[in-house]
């Protein structure tokens, strides 16, 4: 465990990525973090986390996040700052509805949209609670080898992955298989999990179509939704320990497949369920 | 099958509900249809379908719907018209990103938000396709009795439901159970399925928490996402036949539970997968 009271010499790269600059009126400026660079633009999970961060930073926010949907409308240029606008468009007694957009000003002074989204925050009350999606029986993360990063993709180096089932194919031989992956994950270096890093983890699975087909076709998330099933107290209890992620696809049809996933903490609390629809080329 | 070339004496109530009036600039006016009235305001599925209809009606639309997220921000007043705004905020070569909002002008002339949303439409190309979420073995709808409508809720009368598993509890005795429901559904009278009616069906399941707990607690959908895994051709092939819906919950935590569901046509094609997060009182 990291002692949070210790002054650390270096900021965590995740915290650097979440450091948005207030521009007033619910607008924040940020920049893609080089440590989370993906194939084209930044890792989508970090972008989704930045969008949620804008909601969490908003002075008018009511409660904690319950639901987040982000739509990746265009590749984010890592060389240009972006502006996130978070607007609390409707505030009820216990829920608040947000719209989100991210733009990048280009050389022409235009501000094309690169992300759209919505979020719901809520003041939760203590109610009857239960987890129906029980954590599958898997080996403890400490007993599993860390997945070596053989890729040049920077963002993969920011995570410690321990695979239980459903690795990337060893042979890309078009041998069709199941789309299920189960893997432990945590930030590297370890960092206490929070709503933003949980959101990033929701996008940490490689494209299901690669596993399903043993074929590496270009793929990219179009829309991702995260439902959060914890409050701050339960997140804090998760500390810097691993999350177990489980992901599978249900349909692949003419260029788009879906992915449904769960994220549990080590004690088996279901922290989040998440869904996405992903473009694939062929 | 209904012969679509036959002039019908009466419009289908679903088509009446989808009859939005163009107001220009991507704005449409509509009204909650009395035939789809739910406990408080209209059935959420019909509202989601109306939001999608605004996208489909838009003259600048590219392709067919792939993803829709709607957030129910407030109860819709069935006595007042509403205005839906659909904006194509980003159009790429093969995908288009939409923002959606619905407002109702009140007596003070204010226009509070009652719904937010986003959608993605896309020009699909023919690719390798597969269904991983295989339709479960269930009896054919014709062999099952129609679920009698014992409720006063109007919208239930607009559907023909045939239950395979997971009915509403007979005894509301707090006997905890599984949250799985499988049921056949179609419009009554039968109507060829389209993107809007498919979207409505995605919200046709009663709240999972009622089944799970055998306790009728107030509940209402906060956010719903629908991923569409068919094009117009596959929908037309589904005709007026039944859809099999399967729904279950994964987590119930301090006032909110999730629901994940699938909708197959009678031949086992997975037409849509859908997810929602739902408020429950206790």
mmCIF file of C-alpha atoms in Angstrom, chain A residues 90, chain B residues 80-81 83 103-114:
data_model
loop_
_atom_site.group_PDB
_atom_site.id
_atom_site.type_symbol
_atom_site.label_atom_id
_atom_site.label_comp_id
_atom_site.label_asym_id
_atom_site.label_seq_id
_atom_site.Cartn_x
_atom_site.Cartn_y
_atom_site.Cartn_z
ATOM 1 C CA UNK A 90 -31.021 19.070 -14.891
ATOM 2 C CA UNK B 80 -47.856 19.088 -22.651
ATOM 3 C CA UNK B 81 -46.128 18.816 -26.022
ATOM 4 C CA UNK B 83 -39.648 19.275 -28.329
ATOM 5 C CA UNK B 103 -37.666 19.770 -23.330
ATOM 6 C CA UNK B 104 -41.191 20.651 -22.266
ATOM 7 C CA UNK B 105 -42.244 24.280 -22.126
ATOM 8 C CA UNK B 106 -44.000 24.951 -18.853
ATOM 9 C CA UNK B 107 -46.523 27.592 -17.808
ATOM 10 C CA UNK B 108 -43.678 30.015 -16.984
ATOM 11 C CA UNK B 109 -42.269 29.737 -20.510
ATOM 12 C CA UNK B 110 -39.242 27.851 -19.209
ATOM 13 C CA UNK B 111 -38.054 24.805 -21.133
ATOM 14 C CA UNK B 112 -36.600 22.387 -18.589
ATOM 15 C CA UNK B 113 -34.749 19.330 -19.913
ATOM 16 C CA UNK B 114 -36.651 16.066 -19.511
#
